Coordinates of C-alpha atoms and ligand atoms in Angstrom, one line a residue:
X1 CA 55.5 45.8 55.4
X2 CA 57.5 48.1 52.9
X3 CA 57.4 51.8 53.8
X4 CA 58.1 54.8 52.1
X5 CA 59.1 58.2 53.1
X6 CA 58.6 60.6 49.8
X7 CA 59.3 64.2 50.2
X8 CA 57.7 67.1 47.9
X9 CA 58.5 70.2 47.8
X10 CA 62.2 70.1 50.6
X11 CA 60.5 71.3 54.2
X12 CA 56.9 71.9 52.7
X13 CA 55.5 68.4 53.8
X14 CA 55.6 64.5 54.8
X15 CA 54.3 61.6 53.2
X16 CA 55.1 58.1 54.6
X17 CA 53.9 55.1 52.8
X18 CA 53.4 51.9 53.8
X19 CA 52.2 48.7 51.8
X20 CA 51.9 45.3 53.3
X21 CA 52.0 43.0 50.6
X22 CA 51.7 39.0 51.3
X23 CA 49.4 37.4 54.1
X24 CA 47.3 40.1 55.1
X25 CA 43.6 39.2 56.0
X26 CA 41.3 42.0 54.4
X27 CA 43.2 43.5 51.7
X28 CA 41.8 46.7 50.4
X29 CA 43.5 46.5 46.6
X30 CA 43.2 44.2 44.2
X31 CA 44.5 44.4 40.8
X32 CA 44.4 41.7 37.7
X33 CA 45.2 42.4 34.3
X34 CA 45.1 40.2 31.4
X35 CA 46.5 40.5 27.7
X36 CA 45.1 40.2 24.9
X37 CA 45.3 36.2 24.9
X38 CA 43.3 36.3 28.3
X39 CA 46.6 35.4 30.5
X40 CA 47.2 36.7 33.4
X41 CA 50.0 38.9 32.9
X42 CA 50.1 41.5 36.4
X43 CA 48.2 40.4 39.3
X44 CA 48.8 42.4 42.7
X45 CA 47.1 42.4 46.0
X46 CA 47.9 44.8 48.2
X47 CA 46.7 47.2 51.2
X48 CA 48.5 50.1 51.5
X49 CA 47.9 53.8 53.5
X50 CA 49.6 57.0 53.5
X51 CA 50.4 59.2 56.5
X52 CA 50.8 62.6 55.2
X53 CA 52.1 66.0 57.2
X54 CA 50.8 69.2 55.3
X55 CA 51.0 72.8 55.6
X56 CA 48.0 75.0 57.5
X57 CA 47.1 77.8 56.5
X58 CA 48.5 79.5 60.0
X59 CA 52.0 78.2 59.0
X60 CA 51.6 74.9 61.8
X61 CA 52.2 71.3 60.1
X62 CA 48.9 68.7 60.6
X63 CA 49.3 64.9 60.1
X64 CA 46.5 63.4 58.3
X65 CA 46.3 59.3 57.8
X66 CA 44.3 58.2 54.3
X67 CA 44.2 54.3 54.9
X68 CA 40.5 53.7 53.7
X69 CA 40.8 54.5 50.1
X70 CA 37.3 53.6 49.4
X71 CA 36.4 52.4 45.6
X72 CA 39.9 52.5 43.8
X73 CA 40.1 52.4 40.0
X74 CA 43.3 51.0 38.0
X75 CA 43.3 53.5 35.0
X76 CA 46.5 53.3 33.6
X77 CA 47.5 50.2 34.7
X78 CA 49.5 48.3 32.4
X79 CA 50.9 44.5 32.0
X80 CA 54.3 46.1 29.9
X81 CA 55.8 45.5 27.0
X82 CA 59.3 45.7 25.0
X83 CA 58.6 49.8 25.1
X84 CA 56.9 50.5 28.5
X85 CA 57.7 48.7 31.9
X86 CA 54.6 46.9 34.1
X87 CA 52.8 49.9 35.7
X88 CA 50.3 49.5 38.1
X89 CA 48.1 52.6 38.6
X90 CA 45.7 53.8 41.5
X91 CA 43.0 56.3 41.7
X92 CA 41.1 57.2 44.6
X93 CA 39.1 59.5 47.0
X94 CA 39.3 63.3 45.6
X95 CA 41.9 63.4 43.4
X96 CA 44.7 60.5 44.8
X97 CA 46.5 59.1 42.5
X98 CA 49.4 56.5 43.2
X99 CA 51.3 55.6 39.9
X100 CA 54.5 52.6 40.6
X101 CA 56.7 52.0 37.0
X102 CA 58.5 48.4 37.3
X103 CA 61.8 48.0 35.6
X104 CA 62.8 43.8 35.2
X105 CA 66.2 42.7 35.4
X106 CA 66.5 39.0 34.5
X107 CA 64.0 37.5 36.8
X108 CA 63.7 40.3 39.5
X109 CA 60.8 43.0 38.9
X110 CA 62.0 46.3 40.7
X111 CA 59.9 50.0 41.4
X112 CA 61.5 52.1 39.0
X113 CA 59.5 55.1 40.3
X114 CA 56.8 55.9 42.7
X115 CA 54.6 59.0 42.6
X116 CA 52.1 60.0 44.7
X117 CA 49.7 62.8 43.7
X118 CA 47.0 64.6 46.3
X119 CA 45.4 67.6 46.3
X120 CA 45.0 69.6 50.1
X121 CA 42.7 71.9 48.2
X122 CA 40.3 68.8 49.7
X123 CA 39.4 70.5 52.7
X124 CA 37.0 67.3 54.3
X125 CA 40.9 65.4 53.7
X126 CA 42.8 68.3 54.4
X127 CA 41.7 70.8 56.9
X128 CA 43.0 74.2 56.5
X129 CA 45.5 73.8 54.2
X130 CA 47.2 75.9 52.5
X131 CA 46.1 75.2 49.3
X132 CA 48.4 73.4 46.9
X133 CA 48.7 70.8 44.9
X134 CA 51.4 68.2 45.3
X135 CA 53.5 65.3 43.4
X136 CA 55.9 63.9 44.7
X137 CA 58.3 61.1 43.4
X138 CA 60.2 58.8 45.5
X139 CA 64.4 59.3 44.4
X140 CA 64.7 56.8 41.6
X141 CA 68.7 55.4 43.5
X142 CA 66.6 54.8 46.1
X143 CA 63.5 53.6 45.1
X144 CA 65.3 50.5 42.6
X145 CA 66.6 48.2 46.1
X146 CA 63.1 47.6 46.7
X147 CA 63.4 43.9 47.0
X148 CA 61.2 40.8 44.8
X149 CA 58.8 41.5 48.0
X150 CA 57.0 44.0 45.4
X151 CA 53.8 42.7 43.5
X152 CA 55.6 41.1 40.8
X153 CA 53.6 40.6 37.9
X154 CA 53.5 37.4 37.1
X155 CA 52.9 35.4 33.9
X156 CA 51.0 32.4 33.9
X157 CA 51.8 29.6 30.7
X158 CA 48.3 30.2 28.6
X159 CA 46.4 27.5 28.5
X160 CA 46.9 25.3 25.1
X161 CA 44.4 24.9 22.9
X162 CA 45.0 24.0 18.9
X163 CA 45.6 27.6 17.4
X164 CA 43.2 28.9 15.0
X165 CA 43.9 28.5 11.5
X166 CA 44.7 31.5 9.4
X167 CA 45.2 32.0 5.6
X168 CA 47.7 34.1 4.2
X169 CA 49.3 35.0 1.1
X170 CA 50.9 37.1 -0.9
X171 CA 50.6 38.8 -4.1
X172 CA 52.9 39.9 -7.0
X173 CA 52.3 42.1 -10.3
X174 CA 50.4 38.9 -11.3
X175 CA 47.9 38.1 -8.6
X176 CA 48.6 35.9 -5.9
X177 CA 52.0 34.3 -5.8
X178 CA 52.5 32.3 -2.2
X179 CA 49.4 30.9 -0.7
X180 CA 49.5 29.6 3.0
X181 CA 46.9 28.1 5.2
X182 CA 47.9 27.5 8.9
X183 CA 47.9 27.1 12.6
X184 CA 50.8 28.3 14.4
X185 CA 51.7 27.8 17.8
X186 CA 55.2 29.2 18.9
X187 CA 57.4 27.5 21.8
X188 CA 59.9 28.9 23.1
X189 CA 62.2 27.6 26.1
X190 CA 63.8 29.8 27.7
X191 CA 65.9 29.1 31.2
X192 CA 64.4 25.6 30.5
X193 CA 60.8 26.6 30.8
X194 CA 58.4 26.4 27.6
X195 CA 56.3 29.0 26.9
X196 CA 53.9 28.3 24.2
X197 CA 52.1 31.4 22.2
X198 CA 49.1 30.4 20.0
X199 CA 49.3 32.7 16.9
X200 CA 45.9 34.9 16.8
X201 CA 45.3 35.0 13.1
X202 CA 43.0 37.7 13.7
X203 CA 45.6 40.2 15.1
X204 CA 47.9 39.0 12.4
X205 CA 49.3 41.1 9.6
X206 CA 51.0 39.8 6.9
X207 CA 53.0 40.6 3.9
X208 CA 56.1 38.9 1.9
X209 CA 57.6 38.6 -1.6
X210 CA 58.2 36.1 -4.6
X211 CA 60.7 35.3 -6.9
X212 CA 61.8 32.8 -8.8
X213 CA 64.0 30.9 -6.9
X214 CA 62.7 32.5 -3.3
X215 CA 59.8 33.1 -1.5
X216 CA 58.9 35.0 1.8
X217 CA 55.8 35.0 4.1
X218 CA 56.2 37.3 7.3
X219 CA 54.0 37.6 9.8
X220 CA 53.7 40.0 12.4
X221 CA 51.7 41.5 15.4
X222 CA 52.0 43.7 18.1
X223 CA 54.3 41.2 20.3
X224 CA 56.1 39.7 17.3
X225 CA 58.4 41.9 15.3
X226 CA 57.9 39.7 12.2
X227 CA 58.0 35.7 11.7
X228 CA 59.7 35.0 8.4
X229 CA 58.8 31.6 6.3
X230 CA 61.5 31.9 3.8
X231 CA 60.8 28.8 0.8
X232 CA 63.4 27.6 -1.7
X233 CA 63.8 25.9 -5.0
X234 CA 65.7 23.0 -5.0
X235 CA 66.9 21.0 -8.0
X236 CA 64.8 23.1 -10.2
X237 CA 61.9 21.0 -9.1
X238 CA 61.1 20.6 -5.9
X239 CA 60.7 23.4 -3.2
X240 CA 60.8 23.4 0.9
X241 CA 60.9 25.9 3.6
X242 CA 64.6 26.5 3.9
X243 CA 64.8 29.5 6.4
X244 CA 62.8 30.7 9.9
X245 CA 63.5 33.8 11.5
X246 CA 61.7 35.4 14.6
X247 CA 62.0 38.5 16.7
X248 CA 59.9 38.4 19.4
X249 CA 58.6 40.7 22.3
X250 CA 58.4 38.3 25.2
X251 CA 55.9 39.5 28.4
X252 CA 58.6 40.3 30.8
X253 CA 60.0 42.8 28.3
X254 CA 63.0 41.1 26.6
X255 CA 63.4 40.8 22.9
X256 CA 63.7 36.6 21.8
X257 CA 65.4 36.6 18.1
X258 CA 66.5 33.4 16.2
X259 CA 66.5 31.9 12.6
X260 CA 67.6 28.9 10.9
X261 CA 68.6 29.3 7.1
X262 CA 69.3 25.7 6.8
X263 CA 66.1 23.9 7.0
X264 CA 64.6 21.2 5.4
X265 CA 60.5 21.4 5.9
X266 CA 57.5 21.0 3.9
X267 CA 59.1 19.3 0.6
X268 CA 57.3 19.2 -1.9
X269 CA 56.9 19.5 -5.8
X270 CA 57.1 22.6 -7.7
X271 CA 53.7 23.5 -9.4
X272 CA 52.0 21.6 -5.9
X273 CA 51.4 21.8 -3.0
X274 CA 52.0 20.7 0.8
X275 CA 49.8 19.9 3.2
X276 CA 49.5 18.4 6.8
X277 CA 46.4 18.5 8.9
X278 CA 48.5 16.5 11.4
X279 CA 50.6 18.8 13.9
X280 CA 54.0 18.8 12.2
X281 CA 56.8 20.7 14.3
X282 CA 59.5 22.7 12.7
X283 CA 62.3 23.0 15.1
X284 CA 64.2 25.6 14.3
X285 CA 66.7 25.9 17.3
X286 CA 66.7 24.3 20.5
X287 CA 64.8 27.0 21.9
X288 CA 62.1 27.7 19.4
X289 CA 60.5 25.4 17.3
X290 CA 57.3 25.9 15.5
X291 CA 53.8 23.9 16.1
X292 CA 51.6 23.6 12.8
X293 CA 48.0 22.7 12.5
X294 CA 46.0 22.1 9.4
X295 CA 48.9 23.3 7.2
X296 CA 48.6 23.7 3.3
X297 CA 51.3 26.0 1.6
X298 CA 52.3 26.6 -1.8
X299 CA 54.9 29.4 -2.4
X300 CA 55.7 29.0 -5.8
X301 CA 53.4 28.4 -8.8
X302 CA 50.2 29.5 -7.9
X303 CA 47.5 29.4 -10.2
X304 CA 44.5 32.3 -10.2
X305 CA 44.9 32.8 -6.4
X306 CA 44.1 28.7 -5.9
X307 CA 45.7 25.7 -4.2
X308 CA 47.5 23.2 -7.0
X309 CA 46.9 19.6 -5.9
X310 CA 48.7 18.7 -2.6
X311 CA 51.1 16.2 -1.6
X312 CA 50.4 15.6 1.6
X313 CA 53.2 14.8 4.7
X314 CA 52.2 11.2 5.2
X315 CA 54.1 10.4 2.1
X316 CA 57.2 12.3 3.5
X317 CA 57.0 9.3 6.5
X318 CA 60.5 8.4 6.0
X319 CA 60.4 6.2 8.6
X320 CA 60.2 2.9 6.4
X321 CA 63.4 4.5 5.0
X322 CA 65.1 3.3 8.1
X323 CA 64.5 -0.4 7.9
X324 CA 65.4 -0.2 4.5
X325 CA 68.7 1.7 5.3
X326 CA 69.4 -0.9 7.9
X327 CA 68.1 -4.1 5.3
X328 CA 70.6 -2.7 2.9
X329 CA 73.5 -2.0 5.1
X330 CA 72.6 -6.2 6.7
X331 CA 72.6 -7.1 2.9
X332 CA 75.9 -5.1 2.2
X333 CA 77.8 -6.8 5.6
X334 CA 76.2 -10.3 3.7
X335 CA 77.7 -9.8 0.8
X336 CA 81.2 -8.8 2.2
X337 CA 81.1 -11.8 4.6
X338 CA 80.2 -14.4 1.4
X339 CA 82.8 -12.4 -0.6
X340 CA 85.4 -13.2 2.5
X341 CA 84.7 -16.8 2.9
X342 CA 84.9 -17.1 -1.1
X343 CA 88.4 -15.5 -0.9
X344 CA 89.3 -17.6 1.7
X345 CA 87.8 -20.2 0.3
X346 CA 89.7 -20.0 -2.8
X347 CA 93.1 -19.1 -1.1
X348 CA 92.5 -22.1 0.8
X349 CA 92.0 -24.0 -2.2
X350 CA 94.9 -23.0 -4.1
X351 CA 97.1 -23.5 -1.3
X352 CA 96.0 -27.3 -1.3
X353 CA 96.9 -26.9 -5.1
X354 CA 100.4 -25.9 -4.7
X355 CA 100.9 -29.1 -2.5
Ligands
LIG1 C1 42.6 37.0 37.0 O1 41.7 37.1 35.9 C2 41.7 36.0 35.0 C3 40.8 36.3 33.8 O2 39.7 37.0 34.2 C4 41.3 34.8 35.8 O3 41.3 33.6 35.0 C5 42.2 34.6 37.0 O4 41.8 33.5 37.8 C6 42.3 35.8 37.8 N1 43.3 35.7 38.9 C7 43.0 35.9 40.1 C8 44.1 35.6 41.1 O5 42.0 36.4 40.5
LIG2 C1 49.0 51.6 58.2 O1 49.2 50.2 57.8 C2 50.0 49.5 58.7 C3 50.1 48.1 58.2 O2 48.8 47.5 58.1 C4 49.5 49.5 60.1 O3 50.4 48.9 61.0 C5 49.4 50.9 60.5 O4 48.8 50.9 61.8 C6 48.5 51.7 59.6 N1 48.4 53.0 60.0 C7 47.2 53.6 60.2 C8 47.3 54.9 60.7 O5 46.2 53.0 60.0
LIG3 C1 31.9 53.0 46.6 O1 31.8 52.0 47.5 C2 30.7 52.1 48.4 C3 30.9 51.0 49.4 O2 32.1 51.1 50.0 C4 29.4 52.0 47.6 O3 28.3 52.1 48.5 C5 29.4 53.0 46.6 O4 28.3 52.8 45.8 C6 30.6 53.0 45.7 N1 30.6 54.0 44.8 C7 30.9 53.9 43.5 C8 30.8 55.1 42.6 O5 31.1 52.8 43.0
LIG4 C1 38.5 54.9 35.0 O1 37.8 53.8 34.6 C2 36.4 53.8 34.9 C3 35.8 52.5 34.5 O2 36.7 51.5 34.5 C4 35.7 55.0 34.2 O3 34.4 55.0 34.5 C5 36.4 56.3 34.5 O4 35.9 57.3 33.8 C6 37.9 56.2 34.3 N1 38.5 57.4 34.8 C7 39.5 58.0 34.1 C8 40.1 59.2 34.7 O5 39.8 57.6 33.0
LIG5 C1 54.1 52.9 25.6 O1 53.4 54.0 26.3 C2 53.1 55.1 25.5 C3 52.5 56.2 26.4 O2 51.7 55.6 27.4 C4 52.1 54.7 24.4 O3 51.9 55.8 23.5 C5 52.8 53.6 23.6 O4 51.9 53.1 22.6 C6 53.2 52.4 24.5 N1 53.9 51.5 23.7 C7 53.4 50.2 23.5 C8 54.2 49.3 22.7 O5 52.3 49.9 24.1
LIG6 C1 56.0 55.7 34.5 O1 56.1 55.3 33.1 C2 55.3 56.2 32.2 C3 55.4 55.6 30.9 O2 56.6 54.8 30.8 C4 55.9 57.6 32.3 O3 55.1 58.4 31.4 C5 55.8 58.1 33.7 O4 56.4 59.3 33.7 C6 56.5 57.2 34.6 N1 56.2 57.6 35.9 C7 57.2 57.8 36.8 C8 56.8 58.2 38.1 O5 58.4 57.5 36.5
LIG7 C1 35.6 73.5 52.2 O1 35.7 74.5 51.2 C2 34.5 74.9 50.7 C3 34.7 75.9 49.6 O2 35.9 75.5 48.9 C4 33.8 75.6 51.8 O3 32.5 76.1 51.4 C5 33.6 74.7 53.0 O4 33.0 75.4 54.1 C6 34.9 74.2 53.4 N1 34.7 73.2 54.5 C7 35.5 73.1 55.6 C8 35.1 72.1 56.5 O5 36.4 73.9 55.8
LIG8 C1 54.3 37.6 -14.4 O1 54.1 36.5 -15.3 C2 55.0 36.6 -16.4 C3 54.7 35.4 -17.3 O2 53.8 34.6 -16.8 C4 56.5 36.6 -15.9 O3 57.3 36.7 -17.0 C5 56.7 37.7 -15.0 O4 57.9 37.7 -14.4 C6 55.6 37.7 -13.9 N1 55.8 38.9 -13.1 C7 56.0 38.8 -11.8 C8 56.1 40.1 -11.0 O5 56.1 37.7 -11.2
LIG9 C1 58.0 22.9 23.8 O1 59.4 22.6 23.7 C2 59.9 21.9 24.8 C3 61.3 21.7 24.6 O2 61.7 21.5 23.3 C4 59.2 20.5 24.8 O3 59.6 19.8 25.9 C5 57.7 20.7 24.9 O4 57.0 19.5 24.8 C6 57.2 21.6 23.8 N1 55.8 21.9 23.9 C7 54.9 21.9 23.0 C8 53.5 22.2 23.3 O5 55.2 21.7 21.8
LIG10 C1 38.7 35.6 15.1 O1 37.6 36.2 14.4 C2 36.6 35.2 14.2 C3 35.5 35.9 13.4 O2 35.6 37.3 13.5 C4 36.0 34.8 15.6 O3 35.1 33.8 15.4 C5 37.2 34.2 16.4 O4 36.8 33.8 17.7 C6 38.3 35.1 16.5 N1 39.4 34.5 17.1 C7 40.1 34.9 18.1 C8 41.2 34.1 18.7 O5 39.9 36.0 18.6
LIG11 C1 53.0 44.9 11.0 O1 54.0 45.7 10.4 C2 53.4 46.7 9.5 C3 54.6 47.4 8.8 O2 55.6 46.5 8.7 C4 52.6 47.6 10.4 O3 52.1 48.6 9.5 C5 51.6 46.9 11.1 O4 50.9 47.8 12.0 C6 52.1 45.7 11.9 N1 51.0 45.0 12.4 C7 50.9 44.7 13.7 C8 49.7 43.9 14.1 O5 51.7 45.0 14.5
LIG12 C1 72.8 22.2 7.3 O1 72.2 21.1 7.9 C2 72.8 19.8 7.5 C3 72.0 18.7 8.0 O2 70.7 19.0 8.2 C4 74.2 19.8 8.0 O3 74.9 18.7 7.5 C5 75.0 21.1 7.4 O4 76.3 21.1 8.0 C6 74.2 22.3 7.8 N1 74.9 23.5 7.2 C7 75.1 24.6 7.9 C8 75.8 25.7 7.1 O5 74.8 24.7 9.1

């Protein structure tokens, strides 16, 4: 049990707060949010009442106890983002309202604030009051050594499913100019735990730029700053995704950035395209590497806004390149070891000759 002493107005009144959060049989409050991928992201369960001393109108002090707070709503509750901290928010009887901000540091949610709104104009809750309205707000120095015991929100790894394909593209002066058609699914490890985001390409904006020897698809949405696809030319012939870069709102709040310039992905010729309907990864750090699903790109060479034939990834299967790597290093140690015995063979030789 965690209880609060908040103070309005110096010497006008009381409130003491308690909460008992963990194994409590009946709990009274129950909140469960989910974001816009259906995940749990802030799930508390809690029972909390307030004891609160207010003024009468003969200038004596009452104490009144509110522990029943009958049908609660959660208005104003909110799972957080990189901008605005978990909230949860608590409306009830005539005119309650009990508002807690969470900061996180690392792993370890902490109340920011606590405010605690009633109204003794409610004379059935507040006999003879004096009426007035109060807010008060728990000392924020005092209020932040609240331990993890708080409702922590809590984010649960969304279930994986393949993510749904989106087309995107991007035009130029002349029409279209990059064409892309794709699943995404992001993975990021972080502290050595995956979490995997499925890219929604409905909530998905996109934009870029071409040039001649560049191209650039970025993606963004409300929890990723922008995803960048950055193609190259290469050899004058040929072109690949050479660069990834991602800044990312993560649920508990903290900003995930990374790129790679110096990729090698999705090689294929100019004036073609590339396709996979396999899942292909890109791994572009350690900690972030991309999932792709039914992927067909062409940045360069578009023709009236359509696909140019494909070259599809099972012809960049390098793994027969292997044996034959290995085969010709075998034949190359062959041929040095037939070389040696003929040298030897012939020093041999012309030593017998000299005899
Ligand atoms: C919270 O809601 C989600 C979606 O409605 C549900 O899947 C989950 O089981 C709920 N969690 C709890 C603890 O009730
Ligand atoms: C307030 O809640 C605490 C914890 O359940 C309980 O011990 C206390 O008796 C309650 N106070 C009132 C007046 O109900
Ligand atoms: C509030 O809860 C009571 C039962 O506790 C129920 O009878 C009543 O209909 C509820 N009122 C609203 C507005 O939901
Ligand atoms: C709170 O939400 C309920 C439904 O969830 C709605 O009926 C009510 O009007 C909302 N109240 C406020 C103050 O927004
Ligand atoms: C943060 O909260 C403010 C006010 O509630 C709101 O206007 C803003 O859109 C929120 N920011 C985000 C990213 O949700
Ligand atoms: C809680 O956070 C919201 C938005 O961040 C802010 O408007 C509000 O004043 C905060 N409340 C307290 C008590 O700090
Ligand atoms: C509460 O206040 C209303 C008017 O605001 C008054 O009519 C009523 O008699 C009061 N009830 C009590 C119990 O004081
Ligand atoms: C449009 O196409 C012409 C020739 O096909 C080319 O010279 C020009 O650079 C293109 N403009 C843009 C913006 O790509
Ligand atoms: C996410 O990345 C981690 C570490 O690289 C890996 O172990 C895990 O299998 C990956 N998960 C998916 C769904 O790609
Ligand atoms: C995207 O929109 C399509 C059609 O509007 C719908 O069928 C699909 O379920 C939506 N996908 C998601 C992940 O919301
Ligand atoms: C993506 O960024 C553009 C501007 O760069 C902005 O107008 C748009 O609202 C953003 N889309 C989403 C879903 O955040
Ligand atoms: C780019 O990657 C190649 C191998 O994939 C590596 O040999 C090279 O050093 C890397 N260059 C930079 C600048 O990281």
């Amino acid at each position: 049990m965690v209880c609060f002493r908040l103070s309005p107005v110096p010497g006008s009144g009381l409130v003491l707060l308690c909460l008992v959060l963990g194994a409590v049989s009946s709990y009274t409050l129950e909140l469960n949010l989910t974001d816009s991928e259906k995940a749990t992201c802030l799930y508390a369960k809690w029972q909390m009442n307030f004891t609160i001393r207010y003024e009468t109108t003969s200038k004596n002090y009452k104490v009144v106890t509110i522990s029943d707070l009958g049908n609660a709503t959660y208005n104003g509750s909110i799972c957080g983002d990189y901008q605005n901290g978990s909230r949860i928010a608590v409306q009830f009887g005539s005119g309650f309202s009990w508002i807690v901000n969470f900061t996180k540091d690392v792993s370890t949610y902490s109340i920011h604030s606590i405010s605690f709104s009633y109204d003794t104009s409610d004379n059935s809750t507040f006999p003879d009051a004096e009426k007035k309205e109060f807010l008060c707000e728990k000392d924020k120095t005092l209020t932040t050594v609240v331990p993890t015991t708080v409702p922590s929100p809590t984010t649960t790894p969304t279930p994986k499913e393949k993510p749904e394909v989106g087309s995107y593209w991007v035009k130029n002066g002349n029409g279209t100019c990059l064409l892309a058609t794709m699943g995404l699914q992001l993975n990021i490890t972080q502290d050595k735990v995956a979490s995997v985001i499925n890219i929604n390409p409905n909530t998905t904006h996109f934009t870029g730029s071409c040039h001649s020897q560049t191209a650039l698809l970025r993606l963004n949405s409300s929890n990723i700053k922008y995803l960048d696809f950055v193609f190259a030319v290469k050899n004058e012939n040929r072109f690949y995704l050479k660069e990834v870069n991602i800044s990312m709102y993560l649920v508990n709040g903290s900003v995930f950035s990374i790129g790679n310039n110096n990729l090698t992905y999705w090689d294929a010729p100019l004036g073609s395209s590339y396709m996979c309907n396999r899942e292909q990864t890109v791994s572009v750090s350690g900690a972030f590497q991309i999932n792709t699903f039914d992927l067909r790109v062409q940045p360069f060479s578009v023709v009236e806004g359509k696909y140019s034939t494909a070259q599809d990834c099972s012809a960049d299967d390098d793994n027969f390149l292997v044996p034959i790597a290995v085969g010709a290093a075998l034949a190359g140690v062959l041929i040095l070891v037939l070389l040696a015995y003929f040298i030897g063979l012939k020093r041999h030789h012309a030593g017998y000759e000299q005899f």
